Coordinates of C-alpha atoms and ligand atoms in Angstrom, one line a residue:
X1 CA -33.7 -11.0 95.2
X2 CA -33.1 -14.1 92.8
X3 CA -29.6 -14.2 90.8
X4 CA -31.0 -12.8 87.9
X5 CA -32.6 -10.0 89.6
X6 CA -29.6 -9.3 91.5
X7 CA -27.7 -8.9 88.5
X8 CA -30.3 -6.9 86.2
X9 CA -30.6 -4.4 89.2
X10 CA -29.9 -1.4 87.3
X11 CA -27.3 0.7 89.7
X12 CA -25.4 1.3 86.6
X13 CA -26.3 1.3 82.3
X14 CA -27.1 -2.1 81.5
X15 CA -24.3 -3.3 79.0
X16 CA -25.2 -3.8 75.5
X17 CA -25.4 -7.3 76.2
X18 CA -27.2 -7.5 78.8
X19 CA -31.5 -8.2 78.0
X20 CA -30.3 -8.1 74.4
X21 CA -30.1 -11.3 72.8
X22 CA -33.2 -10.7 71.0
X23 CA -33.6 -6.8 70.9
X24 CA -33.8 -5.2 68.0
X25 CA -33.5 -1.6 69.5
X26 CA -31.7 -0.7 72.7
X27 CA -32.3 2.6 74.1
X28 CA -29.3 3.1 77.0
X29 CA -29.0 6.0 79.2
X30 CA -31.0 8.5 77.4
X31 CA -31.5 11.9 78.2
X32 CA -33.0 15.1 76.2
X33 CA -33.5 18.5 77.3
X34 CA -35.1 21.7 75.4
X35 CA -33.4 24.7 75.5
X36 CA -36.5 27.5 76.8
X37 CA -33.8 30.3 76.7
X38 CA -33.2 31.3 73.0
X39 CA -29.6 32.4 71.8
X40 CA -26.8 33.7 73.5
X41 CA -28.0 37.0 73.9
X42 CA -31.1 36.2 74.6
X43 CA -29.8 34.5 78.0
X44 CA -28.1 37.5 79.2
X45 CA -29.7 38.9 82.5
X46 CA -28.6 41.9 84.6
X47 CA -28.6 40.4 88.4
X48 CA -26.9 42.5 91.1
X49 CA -25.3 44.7 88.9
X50 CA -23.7 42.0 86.7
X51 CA -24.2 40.2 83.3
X52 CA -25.2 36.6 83.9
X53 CA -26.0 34.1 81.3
X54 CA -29.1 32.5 82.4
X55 CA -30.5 29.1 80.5
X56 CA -33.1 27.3 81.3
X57 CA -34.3 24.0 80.0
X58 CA -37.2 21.4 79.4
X59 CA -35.9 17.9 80.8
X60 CA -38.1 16.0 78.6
X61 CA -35.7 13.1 78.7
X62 CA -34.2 12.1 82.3
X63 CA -32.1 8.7 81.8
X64 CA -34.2 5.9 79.8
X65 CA -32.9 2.1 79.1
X66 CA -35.5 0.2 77.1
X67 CA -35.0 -2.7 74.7
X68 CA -37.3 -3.1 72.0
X69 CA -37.8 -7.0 71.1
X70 CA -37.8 -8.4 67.2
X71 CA -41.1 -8.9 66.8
X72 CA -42.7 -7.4 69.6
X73 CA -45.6 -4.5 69.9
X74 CA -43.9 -2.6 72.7
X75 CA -46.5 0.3 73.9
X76 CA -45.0 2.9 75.5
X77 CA -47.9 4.8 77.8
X78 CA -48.0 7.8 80.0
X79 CA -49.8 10.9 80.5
X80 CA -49.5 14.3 77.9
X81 CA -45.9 16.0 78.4
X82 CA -44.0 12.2 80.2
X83 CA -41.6 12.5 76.8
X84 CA -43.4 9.6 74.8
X85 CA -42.8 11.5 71.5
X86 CA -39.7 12.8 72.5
X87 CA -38.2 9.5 72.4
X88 CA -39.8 8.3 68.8
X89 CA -38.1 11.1 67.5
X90 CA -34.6 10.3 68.9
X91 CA -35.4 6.5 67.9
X92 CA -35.8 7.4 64.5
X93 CA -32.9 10.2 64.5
X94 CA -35.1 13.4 63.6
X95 CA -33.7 14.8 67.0
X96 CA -30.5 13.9 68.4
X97 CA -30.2 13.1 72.5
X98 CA -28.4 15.0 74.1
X99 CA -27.2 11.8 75.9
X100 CA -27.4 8.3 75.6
X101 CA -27.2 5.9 72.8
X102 CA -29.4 4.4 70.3
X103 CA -29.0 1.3 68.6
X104 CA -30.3 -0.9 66.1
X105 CA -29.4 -4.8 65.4
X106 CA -26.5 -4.3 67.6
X107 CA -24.8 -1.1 65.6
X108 CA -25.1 2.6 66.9
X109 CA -27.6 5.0 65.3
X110 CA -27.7 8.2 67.2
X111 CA -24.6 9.8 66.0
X112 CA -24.6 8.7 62.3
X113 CA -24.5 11.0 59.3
X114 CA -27.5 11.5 57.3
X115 CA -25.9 9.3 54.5
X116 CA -25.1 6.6 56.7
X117 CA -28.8 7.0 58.4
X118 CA -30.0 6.4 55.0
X119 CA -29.9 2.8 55.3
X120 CA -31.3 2.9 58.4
X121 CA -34.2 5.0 57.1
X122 CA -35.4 2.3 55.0
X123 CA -35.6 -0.4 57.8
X124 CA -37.1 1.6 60.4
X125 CA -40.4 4.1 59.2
X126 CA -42.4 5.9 61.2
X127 CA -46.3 6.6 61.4
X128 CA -47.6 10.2 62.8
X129 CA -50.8 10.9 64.8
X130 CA -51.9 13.6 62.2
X131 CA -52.2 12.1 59.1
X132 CA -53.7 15.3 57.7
X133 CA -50.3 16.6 58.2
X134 CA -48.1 13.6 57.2
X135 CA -49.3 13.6 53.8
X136 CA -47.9 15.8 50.9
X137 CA -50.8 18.0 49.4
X138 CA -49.6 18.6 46.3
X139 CA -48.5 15.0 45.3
X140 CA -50.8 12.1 44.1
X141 CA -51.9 8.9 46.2
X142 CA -49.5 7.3 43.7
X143 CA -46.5 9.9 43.7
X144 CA -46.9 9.5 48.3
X145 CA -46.2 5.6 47.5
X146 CA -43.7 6.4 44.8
X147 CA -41.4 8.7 46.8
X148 CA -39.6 6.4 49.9
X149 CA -39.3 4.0 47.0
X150 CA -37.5 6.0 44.5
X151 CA -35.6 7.4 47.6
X152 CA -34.6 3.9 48.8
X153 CA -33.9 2.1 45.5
X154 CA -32.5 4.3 43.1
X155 CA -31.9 1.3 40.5
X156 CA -35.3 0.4 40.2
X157 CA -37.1 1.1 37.4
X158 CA -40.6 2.5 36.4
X159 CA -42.7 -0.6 36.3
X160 CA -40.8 -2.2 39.5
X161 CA -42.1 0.8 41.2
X162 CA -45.6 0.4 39.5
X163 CA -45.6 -2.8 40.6
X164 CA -44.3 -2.1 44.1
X165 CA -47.0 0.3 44.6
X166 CA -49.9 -1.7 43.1
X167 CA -48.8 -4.4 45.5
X168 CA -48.7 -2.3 49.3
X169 CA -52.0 -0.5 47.8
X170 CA -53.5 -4.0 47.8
X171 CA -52.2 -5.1 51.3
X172 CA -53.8 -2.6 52.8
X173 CA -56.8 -2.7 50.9
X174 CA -56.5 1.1 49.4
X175 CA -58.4 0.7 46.0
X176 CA -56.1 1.5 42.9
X177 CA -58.6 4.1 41.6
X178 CA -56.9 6.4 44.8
X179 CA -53.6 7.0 43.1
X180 CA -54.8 10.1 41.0
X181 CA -56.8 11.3 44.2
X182 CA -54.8 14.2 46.9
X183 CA -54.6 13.5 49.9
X184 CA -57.3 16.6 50.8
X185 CA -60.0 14.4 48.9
X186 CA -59.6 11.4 52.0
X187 CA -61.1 11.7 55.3
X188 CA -58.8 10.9 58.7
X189 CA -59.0 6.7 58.8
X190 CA -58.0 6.8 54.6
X191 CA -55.1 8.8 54.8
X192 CA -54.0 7.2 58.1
X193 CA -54.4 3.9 55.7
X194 CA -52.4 5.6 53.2
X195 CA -49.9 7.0 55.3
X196 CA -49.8 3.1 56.3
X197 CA -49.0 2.0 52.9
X198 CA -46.0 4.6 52.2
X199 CA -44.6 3.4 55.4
X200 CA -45.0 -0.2 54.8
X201 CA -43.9 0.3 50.9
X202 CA -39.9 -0.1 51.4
X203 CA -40.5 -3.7 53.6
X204 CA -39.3 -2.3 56.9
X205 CA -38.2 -4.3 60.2
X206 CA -39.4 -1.9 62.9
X207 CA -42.1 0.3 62.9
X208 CA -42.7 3.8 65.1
X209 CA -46.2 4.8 65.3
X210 CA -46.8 7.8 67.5
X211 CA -50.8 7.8 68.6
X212 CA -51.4 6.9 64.8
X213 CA -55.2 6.0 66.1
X214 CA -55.8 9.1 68.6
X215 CA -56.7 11.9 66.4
X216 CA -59.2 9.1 63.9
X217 CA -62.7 9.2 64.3
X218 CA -63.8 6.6 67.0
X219 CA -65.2 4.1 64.5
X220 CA -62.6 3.9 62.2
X221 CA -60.0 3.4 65.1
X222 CA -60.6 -0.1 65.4
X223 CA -59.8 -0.8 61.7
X224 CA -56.6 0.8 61.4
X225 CA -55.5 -0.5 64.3
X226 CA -56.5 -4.3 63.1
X227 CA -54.4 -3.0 59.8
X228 CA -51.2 -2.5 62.2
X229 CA -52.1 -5.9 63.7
X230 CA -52.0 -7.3 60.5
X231 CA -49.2 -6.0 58.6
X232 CA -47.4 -7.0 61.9
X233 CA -48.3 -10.5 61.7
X234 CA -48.1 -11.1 57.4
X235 CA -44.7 -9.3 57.9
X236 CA -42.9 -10.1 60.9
X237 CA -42.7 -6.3 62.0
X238 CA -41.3 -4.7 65.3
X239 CA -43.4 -1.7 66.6
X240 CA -43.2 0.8 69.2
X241 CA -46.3 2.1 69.9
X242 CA -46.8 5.0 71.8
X243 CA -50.7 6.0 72.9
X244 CA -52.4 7.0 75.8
X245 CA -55.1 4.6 75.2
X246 CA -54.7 1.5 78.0
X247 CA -57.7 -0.3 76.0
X248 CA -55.7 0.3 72.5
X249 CA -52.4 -1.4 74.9
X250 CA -54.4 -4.2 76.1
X251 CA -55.6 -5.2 72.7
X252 CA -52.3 -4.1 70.6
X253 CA -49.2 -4.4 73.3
X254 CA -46.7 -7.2 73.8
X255 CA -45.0 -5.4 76.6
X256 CA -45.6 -2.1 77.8
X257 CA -43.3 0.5 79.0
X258 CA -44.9 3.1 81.3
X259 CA -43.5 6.7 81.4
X260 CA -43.2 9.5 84.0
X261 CA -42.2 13.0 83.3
X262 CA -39.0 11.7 81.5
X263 CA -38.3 8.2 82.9
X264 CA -39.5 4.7 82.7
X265 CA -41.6 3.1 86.0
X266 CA -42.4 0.4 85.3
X267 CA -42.0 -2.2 82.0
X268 CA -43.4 -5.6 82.2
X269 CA -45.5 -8.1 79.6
X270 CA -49.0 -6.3 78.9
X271 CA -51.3 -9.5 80.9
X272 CA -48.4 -9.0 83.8
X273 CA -48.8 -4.7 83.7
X274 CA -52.9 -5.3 84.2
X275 CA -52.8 -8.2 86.2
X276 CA -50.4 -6.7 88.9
X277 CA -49.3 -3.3 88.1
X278 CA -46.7 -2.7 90.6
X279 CA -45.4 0.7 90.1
X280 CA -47.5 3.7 92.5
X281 CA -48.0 5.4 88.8
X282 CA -48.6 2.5 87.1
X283 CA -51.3 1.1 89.9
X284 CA -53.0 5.0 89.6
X285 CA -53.5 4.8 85.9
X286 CA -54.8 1.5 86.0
X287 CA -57.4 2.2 88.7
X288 CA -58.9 4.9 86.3
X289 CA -60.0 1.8 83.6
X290 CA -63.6 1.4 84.3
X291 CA -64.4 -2.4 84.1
X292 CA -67.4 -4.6 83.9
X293 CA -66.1 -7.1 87.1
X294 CA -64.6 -4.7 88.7
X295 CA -63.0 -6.1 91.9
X296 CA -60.0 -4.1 91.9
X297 CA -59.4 -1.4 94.6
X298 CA -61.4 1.7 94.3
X299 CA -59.7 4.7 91.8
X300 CA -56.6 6.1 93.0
X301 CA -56.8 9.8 92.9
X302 CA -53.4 11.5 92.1
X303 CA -52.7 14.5 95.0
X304 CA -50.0 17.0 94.5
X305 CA -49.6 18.8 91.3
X306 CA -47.9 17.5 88.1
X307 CA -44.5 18.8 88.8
X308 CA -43.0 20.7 85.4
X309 CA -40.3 19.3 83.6
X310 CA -38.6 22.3 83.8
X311 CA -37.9 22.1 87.4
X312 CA -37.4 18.5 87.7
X313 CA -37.9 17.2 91.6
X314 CA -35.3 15.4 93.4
X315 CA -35.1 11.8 93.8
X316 CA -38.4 10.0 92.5
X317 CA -39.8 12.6 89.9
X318 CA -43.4 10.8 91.3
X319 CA -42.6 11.8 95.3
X320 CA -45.3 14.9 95.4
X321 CA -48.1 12.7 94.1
X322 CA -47.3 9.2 95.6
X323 CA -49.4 7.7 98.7
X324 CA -45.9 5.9 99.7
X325 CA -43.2 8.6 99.3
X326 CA -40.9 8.6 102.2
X327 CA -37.1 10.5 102.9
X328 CA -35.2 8.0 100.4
X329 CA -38.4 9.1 97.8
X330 CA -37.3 12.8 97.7
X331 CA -33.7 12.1 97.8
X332 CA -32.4 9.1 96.1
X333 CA -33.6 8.3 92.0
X334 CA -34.8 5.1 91.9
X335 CA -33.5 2.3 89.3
X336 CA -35.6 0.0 87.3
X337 CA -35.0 -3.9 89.5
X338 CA -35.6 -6.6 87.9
X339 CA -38.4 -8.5 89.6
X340 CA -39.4 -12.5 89.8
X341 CA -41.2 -12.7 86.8
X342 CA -39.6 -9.9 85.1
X343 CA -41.0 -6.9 85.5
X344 CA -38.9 -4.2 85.8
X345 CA -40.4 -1.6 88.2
X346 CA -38.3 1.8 89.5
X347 CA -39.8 2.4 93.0
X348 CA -38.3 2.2 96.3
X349 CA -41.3 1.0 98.5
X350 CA -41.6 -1.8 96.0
X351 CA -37.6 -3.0 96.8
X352 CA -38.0 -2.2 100.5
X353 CA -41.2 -4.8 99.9
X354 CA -43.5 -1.8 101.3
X355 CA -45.7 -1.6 98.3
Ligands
LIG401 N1 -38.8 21.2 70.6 C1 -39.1 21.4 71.9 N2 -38.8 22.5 72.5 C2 -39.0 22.6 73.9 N3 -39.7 21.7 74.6 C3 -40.1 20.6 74.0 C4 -39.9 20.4 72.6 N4 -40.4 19.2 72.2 C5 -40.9 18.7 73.4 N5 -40.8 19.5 74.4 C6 -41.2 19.3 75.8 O1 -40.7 18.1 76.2 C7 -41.6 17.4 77.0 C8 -42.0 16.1 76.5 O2 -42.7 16.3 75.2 P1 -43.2 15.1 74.3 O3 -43.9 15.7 73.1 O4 -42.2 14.1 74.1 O5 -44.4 14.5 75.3 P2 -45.5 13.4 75.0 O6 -45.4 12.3 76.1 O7 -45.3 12.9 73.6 O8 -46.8 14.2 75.2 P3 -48.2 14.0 74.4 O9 -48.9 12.8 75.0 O10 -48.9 15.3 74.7 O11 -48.0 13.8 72.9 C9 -42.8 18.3 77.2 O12 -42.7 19.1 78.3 C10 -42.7 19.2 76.0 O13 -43.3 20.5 76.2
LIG402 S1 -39.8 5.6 94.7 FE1 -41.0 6.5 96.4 S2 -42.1 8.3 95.6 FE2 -41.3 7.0 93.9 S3 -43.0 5.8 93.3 FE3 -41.8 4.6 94.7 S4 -42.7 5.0 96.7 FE4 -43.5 6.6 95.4
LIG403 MG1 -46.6 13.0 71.9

């Protein structure tokens, strides 16, 4: 192991310093777990004669450190359930971890009032899968683009708004005749574009889009997708972008994080993750791309059952299902290591140099 490596190898938190000089976002140590067992007294159980609380609880979140770079597209992938929207929603303080910190441009975000998150607000928007569900029925195309402005700048007045408005409607080429128009009156791909513009209409830095193509008819995908590529390029923007898509990655991703029932496998540059996916997890899901030249190994088919993140397994949440699990595997977590051309991959047959 280099220098670098040696010192990136994550048997601890990496400090706030540390793989930050140009990160926007830092994500350190973050976990988040769902209570299944309701209120107080719905946890008590009679067991041998006594009154026991009993709680249970979703670990959605098991210990994440990512850094999101200024200007970057970072994708984060991972089958349904691995937390991927779990942690948008912490990123952009609609949920609160339950451990862990967030922060943005070097100042702490996760435990911030809603006043102070305000600001925040404004910098960093957000852009759902269902856009028949992000956008306000009962308001105009115009009033949708109106709101985050008149939430964000008070002082403005009418015709700065107007103007403001007219000018994101163009960007995104929504035609002005739209503004009278509900939302019900678009179909999927305009309203996503829509829900585009209202996110794009307060000149944020960093943007969370959470499958924003996934639920958009097939032929429209391609466009709204160009649109993010777009806005990203005319105006310098940061994304995480969470899909499931590894063709939408490919195209869209910078870097990629991939996730596991709760943690991070594997991060590395997108031409690196396809090129020479290291992680067991990582190697699977790749092996399921079908590909014109393919001269990759044959499809790795996943034994063992998806373990429930209610009863997390020991060690390496991936032991039932991966071809290389040993002892350490079911015992010992493993930390994300830094490797030569910096990839970070959490796997202990790829330190012992088995894998
Ligand atoms: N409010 C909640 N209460 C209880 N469990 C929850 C809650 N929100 C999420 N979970 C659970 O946390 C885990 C992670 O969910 P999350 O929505 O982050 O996954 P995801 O990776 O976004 O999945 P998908 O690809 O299906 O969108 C899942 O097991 C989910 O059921
Ligand atoms: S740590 Fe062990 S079980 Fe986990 S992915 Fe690596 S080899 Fe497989
Ligand atoms: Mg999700």
């Amino acid at each position: 192991m280099n220098a670098q490596a040696e010192a990136m190898t994550d048997n601890r938190i990496p400090t706030q310093n540390e793989e930050s000089a140009e990160s926007l976002l830092q994500i350190r140590g973050l976990k988040k777990r769902f209570s299944l067992s309701g209120d107080f007294l719905d946890q008590l159980r009679f067991k041998g004669g006594k009154l026991v609380r009993h709680q249970e609880y979703v670990h959605a979140i098991n210990g994440v450190n990512l850094d999101i770079h200024r200007g970057e597209a970072l994708c984060v992938v991972g089958e349904s359930g691995c937390g991927k929207s779990t942690v948008a929603r912490i990123v952009m303080g609609l949920i609160s971890p339950t451990e862990g910190e967030i922060s943005y441009n070097g100042e702490r975000i996760d435990n911030l009032n809603s006043r102070a998150l305000l600001a925040y607000r404004k910098r960093m928007q957000m852009i759902f899968q269902n856009p028949y569900a992000s956008l306000n029925p009962r308001m105009t195309i115009q009033q949708t683009l109106e709101e985050p402005l008149r939430l964000h700048h008070p002082d403005w007045d009418r015709q700065k708004v107007v103007t403001k408005v007219e000018e994101v409607m163009h960007s995104v080429g929504i035609d002005p005749d739209w503004g009278k128009r509900f939302g019900h009156e678009f179909s999927g791909g305009q309203r996503q574009r829509i829900a585009i513009a209202r996110a794009l209409a307060v000149d944020p830095e960093f943007i969370v889009a959470d499958e924003p193509i996934s639920a958009l008819d097939v032929s429209i995908q391609a466009q709204v997708l160009n649109l993010l590529m777009e806005a990203q390029h005319e105006r310098n923007l940061t994304y995480l972008f969470i899909t499931h898509d590894l063709a939408v990655v490919e195209h869209f991703g910078t870097r990629v994080a991939v996730m596991y029932l709760g943690t991070v496998c594997e991060i590395a540059n997108t031409a690196t993750l396809f090129a020479k996916p290291r992680h067991p997890y990582t190697q699977a899901l790749m092996s399921a791309i079908p590909r014109l030249e393919d001269d990759r190994p044959q499809h790795v088919r996943l034994e063992g059952e998806v373990p429930t993140p209610v009863n997390l397994p020991s060690g390496c949440v991936f032991h039932g299902r991966c071809p290389y699990a040993n002892a350490r595997c079911r015992e010992e977590i493993p930390l994300l290591q830094t490797q030569d051309d910096g990839t970070r991959v959490a796997c202990h047959a790829v330190e012992e140099g088995r894998l």
